[in-house]
CSV table of C-alpha atoms and ligand atoms in Angstrom, one decimal:
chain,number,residue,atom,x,y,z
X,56,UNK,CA,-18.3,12.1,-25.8
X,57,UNK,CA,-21.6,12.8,-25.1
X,58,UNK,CA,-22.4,9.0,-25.2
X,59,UNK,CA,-20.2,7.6,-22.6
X,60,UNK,CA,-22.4,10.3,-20.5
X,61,UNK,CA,-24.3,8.3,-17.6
X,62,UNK,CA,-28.3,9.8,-17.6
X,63,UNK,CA,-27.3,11.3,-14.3
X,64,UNK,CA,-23.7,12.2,-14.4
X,65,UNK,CA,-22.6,15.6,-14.1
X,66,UNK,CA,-22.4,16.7,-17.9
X,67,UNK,CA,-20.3,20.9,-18.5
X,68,UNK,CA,-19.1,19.4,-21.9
X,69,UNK,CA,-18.4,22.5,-24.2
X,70,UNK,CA,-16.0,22.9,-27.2
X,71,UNK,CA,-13.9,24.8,-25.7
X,72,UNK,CA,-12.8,22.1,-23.0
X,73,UNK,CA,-10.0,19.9,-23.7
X,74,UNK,CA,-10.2,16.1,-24.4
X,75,UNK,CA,-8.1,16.0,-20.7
X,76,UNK,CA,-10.4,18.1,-18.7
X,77,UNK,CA,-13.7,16.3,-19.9
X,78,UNK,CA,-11.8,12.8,-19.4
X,79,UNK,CA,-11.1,14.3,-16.0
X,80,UNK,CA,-14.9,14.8,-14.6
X,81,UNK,CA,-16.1,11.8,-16.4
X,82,UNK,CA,-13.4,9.7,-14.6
X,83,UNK,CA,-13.7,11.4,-11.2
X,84,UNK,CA,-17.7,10.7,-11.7
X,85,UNK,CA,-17.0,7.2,-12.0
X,86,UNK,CA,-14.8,7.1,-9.0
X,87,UNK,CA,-17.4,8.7,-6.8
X,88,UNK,CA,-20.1,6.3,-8.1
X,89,UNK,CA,-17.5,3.8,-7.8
X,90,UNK,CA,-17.5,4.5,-3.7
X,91,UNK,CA,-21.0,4.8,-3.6
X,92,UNK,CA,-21.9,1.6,-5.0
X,93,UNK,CA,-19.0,-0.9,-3.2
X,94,UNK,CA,-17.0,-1.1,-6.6
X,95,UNK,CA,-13.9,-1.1,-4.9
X,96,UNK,CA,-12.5,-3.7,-3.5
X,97,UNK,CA,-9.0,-4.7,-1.8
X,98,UNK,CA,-6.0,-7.5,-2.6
X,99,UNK,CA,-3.8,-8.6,-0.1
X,100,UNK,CA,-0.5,-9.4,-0.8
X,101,UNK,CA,2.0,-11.4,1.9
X,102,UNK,CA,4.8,-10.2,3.1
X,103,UNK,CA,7.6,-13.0,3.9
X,104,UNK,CA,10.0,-13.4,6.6
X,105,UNK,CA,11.9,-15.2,4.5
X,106,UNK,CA,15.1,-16.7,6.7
X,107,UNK,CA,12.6,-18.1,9.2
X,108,UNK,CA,10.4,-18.3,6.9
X,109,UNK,CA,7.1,-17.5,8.0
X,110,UNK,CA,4.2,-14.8,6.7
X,111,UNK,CA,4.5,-11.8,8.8
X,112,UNK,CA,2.0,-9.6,7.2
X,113,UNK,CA,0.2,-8.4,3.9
X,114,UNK,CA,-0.2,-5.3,2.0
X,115,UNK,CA,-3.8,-3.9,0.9
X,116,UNK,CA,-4.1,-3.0,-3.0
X,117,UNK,CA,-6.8,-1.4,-4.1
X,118,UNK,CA,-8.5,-2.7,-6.9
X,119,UNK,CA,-11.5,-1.5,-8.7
X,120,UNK,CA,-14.3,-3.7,-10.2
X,121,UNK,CA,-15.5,-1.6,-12.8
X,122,UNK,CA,-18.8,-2.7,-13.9
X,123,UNK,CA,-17.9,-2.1,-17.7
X,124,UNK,CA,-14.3,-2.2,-17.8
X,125,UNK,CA,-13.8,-5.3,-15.2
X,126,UNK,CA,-11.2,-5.1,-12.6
X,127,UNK,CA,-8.9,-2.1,-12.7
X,128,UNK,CA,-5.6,-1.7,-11.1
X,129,UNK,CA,-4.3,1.9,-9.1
X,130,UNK,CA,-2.4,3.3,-12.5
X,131,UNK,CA,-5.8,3.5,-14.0
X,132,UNK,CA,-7.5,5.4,-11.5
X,133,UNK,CA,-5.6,6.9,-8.7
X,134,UNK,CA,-4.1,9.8,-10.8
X,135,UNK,CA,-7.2,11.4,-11.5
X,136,UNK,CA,-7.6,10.5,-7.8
X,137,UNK,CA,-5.2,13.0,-7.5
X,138,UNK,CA,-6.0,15.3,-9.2
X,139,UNK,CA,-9.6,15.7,-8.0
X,140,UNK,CA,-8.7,15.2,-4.3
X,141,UNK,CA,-10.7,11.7,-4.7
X,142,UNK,CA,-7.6,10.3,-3.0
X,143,UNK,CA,-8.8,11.2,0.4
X,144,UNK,CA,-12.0,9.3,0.1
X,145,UNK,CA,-10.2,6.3,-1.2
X,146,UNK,CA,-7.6,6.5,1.2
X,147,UNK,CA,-10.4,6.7,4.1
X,148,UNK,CA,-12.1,4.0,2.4
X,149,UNK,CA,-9.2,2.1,3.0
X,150,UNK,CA,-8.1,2.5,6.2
X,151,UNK,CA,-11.6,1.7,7.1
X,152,UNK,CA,-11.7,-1.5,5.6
X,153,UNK,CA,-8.8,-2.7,6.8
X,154,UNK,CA,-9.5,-2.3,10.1
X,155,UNK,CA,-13.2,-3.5,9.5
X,156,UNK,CA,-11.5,-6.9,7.7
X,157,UNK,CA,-8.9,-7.3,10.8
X,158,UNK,CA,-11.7,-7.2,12.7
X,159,UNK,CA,-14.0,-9.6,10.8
X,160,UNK,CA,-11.1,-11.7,10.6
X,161,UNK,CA,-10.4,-12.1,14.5
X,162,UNK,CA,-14.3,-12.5,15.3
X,163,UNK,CA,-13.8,-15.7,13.0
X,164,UNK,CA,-11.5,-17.0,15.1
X,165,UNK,CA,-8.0,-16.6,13.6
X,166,UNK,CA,-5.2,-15.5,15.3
X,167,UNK,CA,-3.1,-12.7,13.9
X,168,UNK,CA,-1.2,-12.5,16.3
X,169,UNK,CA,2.0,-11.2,15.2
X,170,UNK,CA,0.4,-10.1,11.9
X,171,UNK,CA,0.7,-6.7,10.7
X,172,UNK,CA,-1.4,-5.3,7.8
X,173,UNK,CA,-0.2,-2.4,5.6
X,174,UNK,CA,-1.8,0.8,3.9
X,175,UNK,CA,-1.0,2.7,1.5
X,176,UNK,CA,-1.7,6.3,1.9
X,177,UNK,CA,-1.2,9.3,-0.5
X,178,UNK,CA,0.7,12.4,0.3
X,179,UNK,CA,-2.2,14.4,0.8
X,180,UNK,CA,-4.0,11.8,3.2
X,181,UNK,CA,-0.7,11.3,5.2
X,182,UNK,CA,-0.2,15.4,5.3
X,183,UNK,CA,-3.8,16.3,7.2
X,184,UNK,CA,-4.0,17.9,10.1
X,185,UNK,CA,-5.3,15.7,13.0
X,186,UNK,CA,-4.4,12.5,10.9
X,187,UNK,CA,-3.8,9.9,14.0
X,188,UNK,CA,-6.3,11.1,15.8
X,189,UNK,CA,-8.7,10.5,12.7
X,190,UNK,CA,-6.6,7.4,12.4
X,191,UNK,CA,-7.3,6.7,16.2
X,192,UNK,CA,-11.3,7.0,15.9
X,193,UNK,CA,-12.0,4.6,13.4
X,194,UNK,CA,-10.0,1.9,14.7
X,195,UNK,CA,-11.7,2.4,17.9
X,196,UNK,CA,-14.5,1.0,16.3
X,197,UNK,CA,-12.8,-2.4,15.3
X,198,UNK,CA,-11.4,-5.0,17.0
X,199,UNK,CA,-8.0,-3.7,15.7
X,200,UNK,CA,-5.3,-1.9,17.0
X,201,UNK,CA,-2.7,0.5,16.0
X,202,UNK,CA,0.4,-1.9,16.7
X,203,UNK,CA,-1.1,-4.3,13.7
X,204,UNK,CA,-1.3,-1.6,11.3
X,205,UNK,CA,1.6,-0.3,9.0
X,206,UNK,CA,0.9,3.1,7.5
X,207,UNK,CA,2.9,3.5,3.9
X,208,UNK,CA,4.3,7.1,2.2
X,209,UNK,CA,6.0,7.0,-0.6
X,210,UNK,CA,9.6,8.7,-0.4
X,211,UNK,CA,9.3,10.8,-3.0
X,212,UNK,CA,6.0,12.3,-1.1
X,213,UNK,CA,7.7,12.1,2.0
X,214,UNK,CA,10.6,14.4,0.5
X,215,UNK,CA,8.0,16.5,-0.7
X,216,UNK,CA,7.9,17.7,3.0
X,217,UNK,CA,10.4,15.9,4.8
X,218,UNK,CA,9.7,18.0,8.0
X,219,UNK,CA,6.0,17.8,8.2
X,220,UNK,CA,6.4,14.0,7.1
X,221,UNK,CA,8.8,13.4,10.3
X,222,UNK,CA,6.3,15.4,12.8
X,223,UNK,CA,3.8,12.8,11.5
X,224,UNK,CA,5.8,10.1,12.0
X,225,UNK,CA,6.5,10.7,15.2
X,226,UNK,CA,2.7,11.5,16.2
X,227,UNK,CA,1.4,8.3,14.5
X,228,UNK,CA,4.0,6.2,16.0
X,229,UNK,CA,3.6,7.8,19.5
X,230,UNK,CA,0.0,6.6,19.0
X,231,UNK,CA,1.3,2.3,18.1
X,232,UNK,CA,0.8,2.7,14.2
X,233,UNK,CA,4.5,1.9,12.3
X,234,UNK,CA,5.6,3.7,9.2
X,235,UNK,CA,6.9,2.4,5.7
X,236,UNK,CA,8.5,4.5,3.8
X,237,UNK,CA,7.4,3.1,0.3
X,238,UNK,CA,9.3,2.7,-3.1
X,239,UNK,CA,12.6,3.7,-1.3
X,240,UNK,CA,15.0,4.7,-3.5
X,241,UNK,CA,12.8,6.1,-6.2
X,242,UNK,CA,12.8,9.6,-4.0
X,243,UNK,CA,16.4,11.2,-4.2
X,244,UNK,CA,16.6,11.3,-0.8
X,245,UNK,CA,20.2,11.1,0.0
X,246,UNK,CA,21.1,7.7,2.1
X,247,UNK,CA,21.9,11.0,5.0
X,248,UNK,CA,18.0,12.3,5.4
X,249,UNK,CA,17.6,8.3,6.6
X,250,UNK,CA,19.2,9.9,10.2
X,251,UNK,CA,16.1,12.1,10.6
X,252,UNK,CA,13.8,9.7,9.7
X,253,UNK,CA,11.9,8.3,12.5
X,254,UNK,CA,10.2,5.8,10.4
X,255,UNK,CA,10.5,1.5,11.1
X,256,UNK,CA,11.0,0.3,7.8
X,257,UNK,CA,11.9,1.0,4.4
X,258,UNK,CA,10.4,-0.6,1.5
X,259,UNK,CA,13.3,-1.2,-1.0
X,260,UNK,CA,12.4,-0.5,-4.7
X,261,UNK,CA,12.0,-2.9,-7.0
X,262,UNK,CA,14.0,-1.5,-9.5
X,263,UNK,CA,16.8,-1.8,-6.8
X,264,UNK,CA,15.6,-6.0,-6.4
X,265,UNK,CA,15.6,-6.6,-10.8
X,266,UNK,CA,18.9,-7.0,-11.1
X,267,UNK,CA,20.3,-7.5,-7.8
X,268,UNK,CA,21.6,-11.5,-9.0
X,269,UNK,CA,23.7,-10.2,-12.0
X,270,UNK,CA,24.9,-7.0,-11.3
X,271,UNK,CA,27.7,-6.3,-8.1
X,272,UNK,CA,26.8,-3.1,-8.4
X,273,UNK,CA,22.9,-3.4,-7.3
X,274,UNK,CA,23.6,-5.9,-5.4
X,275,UNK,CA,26.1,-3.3,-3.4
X,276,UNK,CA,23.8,-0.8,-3.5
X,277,UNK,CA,21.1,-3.0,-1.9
X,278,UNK,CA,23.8,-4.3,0.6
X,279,UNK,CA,25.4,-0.5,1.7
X,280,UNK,CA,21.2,0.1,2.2
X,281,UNK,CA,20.9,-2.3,4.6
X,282,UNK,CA,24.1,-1.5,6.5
X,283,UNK,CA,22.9,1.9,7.4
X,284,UNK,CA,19.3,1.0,8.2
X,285,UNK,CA,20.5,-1.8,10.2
X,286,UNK,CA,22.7,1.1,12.2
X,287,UNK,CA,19.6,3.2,11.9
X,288,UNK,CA,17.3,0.7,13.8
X,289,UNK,CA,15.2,0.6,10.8
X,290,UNK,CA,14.1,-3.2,9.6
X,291,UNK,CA,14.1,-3.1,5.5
X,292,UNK,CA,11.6,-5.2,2.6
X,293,UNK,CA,12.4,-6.1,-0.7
X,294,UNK,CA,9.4,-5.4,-3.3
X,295,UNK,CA,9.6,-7.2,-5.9
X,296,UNK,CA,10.8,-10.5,-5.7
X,297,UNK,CA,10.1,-12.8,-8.7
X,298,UNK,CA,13.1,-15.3,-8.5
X,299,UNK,CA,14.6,-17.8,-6.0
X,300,UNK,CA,18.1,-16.7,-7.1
X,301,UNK,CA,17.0,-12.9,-5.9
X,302,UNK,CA,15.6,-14.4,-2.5
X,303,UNK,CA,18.9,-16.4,-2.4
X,304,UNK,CA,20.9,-12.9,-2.8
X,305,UNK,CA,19.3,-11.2,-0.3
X,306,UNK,CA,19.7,-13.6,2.2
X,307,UNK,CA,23.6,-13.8,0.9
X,308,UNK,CA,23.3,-10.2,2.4
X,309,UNK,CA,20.9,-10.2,5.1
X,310,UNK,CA,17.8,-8.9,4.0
X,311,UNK,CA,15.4,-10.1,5.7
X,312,UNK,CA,11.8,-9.5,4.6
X,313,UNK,CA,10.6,-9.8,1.6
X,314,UNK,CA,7.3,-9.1,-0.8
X,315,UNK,CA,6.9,-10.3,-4.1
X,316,UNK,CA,5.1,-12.5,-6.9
X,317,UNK,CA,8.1,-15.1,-6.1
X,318,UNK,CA,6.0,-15.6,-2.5
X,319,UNK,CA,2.6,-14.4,-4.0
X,320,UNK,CA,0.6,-12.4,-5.7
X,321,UNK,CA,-2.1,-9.9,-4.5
X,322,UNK,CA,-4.8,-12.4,-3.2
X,323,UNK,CA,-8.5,-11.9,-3.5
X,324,UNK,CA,-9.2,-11.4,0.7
X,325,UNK,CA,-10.4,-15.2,1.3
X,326,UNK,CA,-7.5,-16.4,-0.4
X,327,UNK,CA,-5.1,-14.8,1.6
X,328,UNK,CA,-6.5,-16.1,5.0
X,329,UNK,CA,-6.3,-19.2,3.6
X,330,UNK,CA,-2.4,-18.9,2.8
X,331,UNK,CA,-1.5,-17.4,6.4
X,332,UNK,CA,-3.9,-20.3,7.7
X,333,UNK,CA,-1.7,-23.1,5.9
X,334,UNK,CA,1.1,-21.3,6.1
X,335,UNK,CA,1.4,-20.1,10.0
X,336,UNK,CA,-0.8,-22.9,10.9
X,337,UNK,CA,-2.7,-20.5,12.5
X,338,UNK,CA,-6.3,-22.8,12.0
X,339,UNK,CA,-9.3,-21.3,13.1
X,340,UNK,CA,-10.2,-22.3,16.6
X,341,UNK,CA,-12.8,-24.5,16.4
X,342,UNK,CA,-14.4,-24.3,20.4
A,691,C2E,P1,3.2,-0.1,-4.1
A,691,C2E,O1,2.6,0.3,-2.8
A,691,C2E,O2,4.7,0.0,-4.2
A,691,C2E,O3,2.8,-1.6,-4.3
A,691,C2E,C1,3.5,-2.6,-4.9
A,691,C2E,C2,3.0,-2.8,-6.3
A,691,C2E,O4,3.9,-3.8,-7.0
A,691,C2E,C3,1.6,-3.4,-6.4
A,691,C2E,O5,1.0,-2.9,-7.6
A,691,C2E,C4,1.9,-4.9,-6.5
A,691,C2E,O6,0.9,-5.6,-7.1
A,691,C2E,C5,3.1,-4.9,-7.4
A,691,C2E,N1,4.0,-6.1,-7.2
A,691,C2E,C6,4.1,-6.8,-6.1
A,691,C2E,N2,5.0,-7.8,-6.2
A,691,C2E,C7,5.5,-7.6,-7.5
A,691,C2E,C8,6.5,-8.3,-8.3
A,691,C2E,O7,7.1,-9.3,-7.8
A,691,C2E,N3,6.8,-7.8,-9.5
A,691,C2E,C9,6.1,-6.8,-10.0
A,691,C2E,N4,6.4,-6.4,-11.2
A,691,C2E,N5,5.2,-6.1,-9.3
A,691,C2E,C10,4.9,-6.5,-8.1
A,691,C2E,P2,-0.4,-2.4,-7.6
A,691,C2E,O8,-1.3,-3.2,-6.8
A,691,C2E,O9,-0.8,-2.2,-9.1
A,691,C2E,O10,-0.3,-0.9,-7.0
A,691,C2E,C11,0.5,0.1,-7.6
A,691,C2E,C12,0.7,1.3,-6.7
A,691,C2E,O11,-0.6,1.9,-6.4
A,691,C2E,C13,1.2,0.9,-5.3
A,691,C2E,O12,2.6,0.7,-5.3
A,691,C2E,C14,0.7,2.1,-4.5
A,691,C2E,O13,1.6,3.1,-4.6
A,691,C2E,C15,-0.6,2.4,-5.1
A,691,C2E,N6,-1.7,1.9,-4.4
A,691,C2E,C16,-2.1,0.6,-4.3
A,691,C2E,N7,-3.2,0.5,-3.5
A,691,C2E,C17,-3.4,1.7,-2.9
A,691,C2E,C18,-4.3,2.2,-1.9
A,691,C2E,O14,-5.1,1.5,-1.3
A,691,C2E,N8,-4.2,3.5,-1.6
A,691,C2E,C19,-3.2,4.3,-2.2
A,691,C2E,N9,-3.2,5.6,-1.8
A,691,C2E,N10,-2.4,3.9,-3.1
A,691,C2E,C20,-2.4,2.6,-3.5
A,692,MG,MG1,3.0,0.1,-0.9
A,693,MG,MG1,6.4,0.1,-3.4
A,694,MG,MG1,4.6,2.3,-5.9
């Protein structure tokens, strides 16, 4: 091991530490070089209004340019992330550059009006104290405001603490943000908890999405979802949507909104301006 050691990089290697734990603070040193030198970097991926159909946002995914192993996706890195409490620093990261992007994008001259963007955040990020008022003081910053953003939790972390998770809600929506509840489905929440949920959308799945054309059953499933978020004011996007017969489905059932490589894949940030510009017609100004 002693070879993939950086000159510099924090080195306790003894025989007694496991392969895991040794992969753990090499890995967590490369993530904090990682934020110190600009390696990350983020994709954004559209999100469809697909009846009308028009762009009405786009998701940030983190990627990582590593400088040997070229560009890595989340899996690769944000467990030990974790694990080493890196998350929050990522998470930050983030935020930041979202609201620093928005910013840049509006100063350009495009309108994104209309236009929300969405960030992921981990449980532990979405569980600390003070959150939207950290939230709050860096978008004070930008030229970008709470009502564009969309603040992602996964369900299974919002289960984790469903009642902490719903006094955060409330505070971060009191303050403009909305809240996704990511990969619903995945969580075991039971479709009941969605009454004491005071969040705007829910992400559907894509496990839910796969096989929504051939089988009644997920195609019910999907169908009985939106019927009770519809009653529970809450608007509902499909992840995962790689086929025209899926997008046909859900529109069979009145899903809306939709996200998936059938649309587009995570763009590289200049790409995806360029796809809402063609797309919305929404042209720099040019006086
Ligand atoms: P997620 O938030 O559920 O994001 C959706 C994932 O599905 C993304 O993977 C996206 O590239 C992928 N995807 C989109 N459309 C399709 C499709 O049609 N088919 C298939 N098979 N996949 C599709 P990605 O970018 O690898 O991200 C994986 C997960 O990592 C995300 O799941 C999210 O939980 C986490 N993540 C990504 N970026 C961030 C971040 O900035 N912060 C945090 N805390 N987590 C992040
Ligand atoms: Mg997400
Ligand atoms: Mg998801
Ligand atoms: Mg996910």
């Amino acid at each position: 091991y002693a070879k993939r050691q950086g000159r510099d990089q924090f080195c306790v290697y003894t025989d007694a530490m496991t392969h895991e734990a040794h992969d753990l603070i090499y890995k967590s040193a490369g993530i904090r070089r990682a934020l110190e030198n600009d390696e990350f970097e983020l994709l954004f991926q559209p999100q469809f209004d697909i009846v009308a159909p028009t762009i009405i946002g786009a998701e940030a995914l983190i990627r990582w340019n590593h400088p040997e192993l070229g560009q890595l996706s989340p899996d690769a890195f944000l467990d030990v992330a974790e694990q080493t409490g890196l998350i929050l620093d990522i998470d930050d990261w983030v935020f930041k550059q979202v609201a620093a992007l928005v910013s840049e994008w509006k100063s350009q001259g495009f309108n994104l009006d209309g236009i929300s963007f969405s960030v992921n955040f981990s449980g532990r990020k979405f569980f600390e104290p003070g959150l939207g008022k950290q939230l709050d003081d860096v978008i004070a910053m930008y030229d970008c405001s709470a009502t564009q953003l969309v603040l992602e939790i996964t369900e299974r972390d919002m289960m984790s603490r469903f009642d902490l998770s719903a006094a955060t809600i409330k505070d971060l929506r009191k303050r403009g943000y909305r809240v996704s509840i990511d990969d619903f489905g995945t969580g075991y929440s039971s479709l009941a908890s969605l009454k004491n949920l005071p969040a705007d959308t829910i992400k559907l799945d894509r496990s839910f999405i796969l096989d929504i054309v051939t089988s009644d059953r997920d195609l019910a499933i999907v169908k009985s979802v939106m019927t009770l978020a519809e009653e529970l004011g809450l608007s509902v996007v499909a992840e995962g949507v790689e086929t025209q017969d899926q997008v046909d489905s859900l529109i069979s059932i009145d899903c809306q909104y939709a996200q998936g490589y059938h649309f587009a894949y995570p763009l590289r940030e200049d790409q995806w301006m360029l796809l809402l510009s063609a797309y919305n017609n929404a042209l720099p100004r040019t006086s």
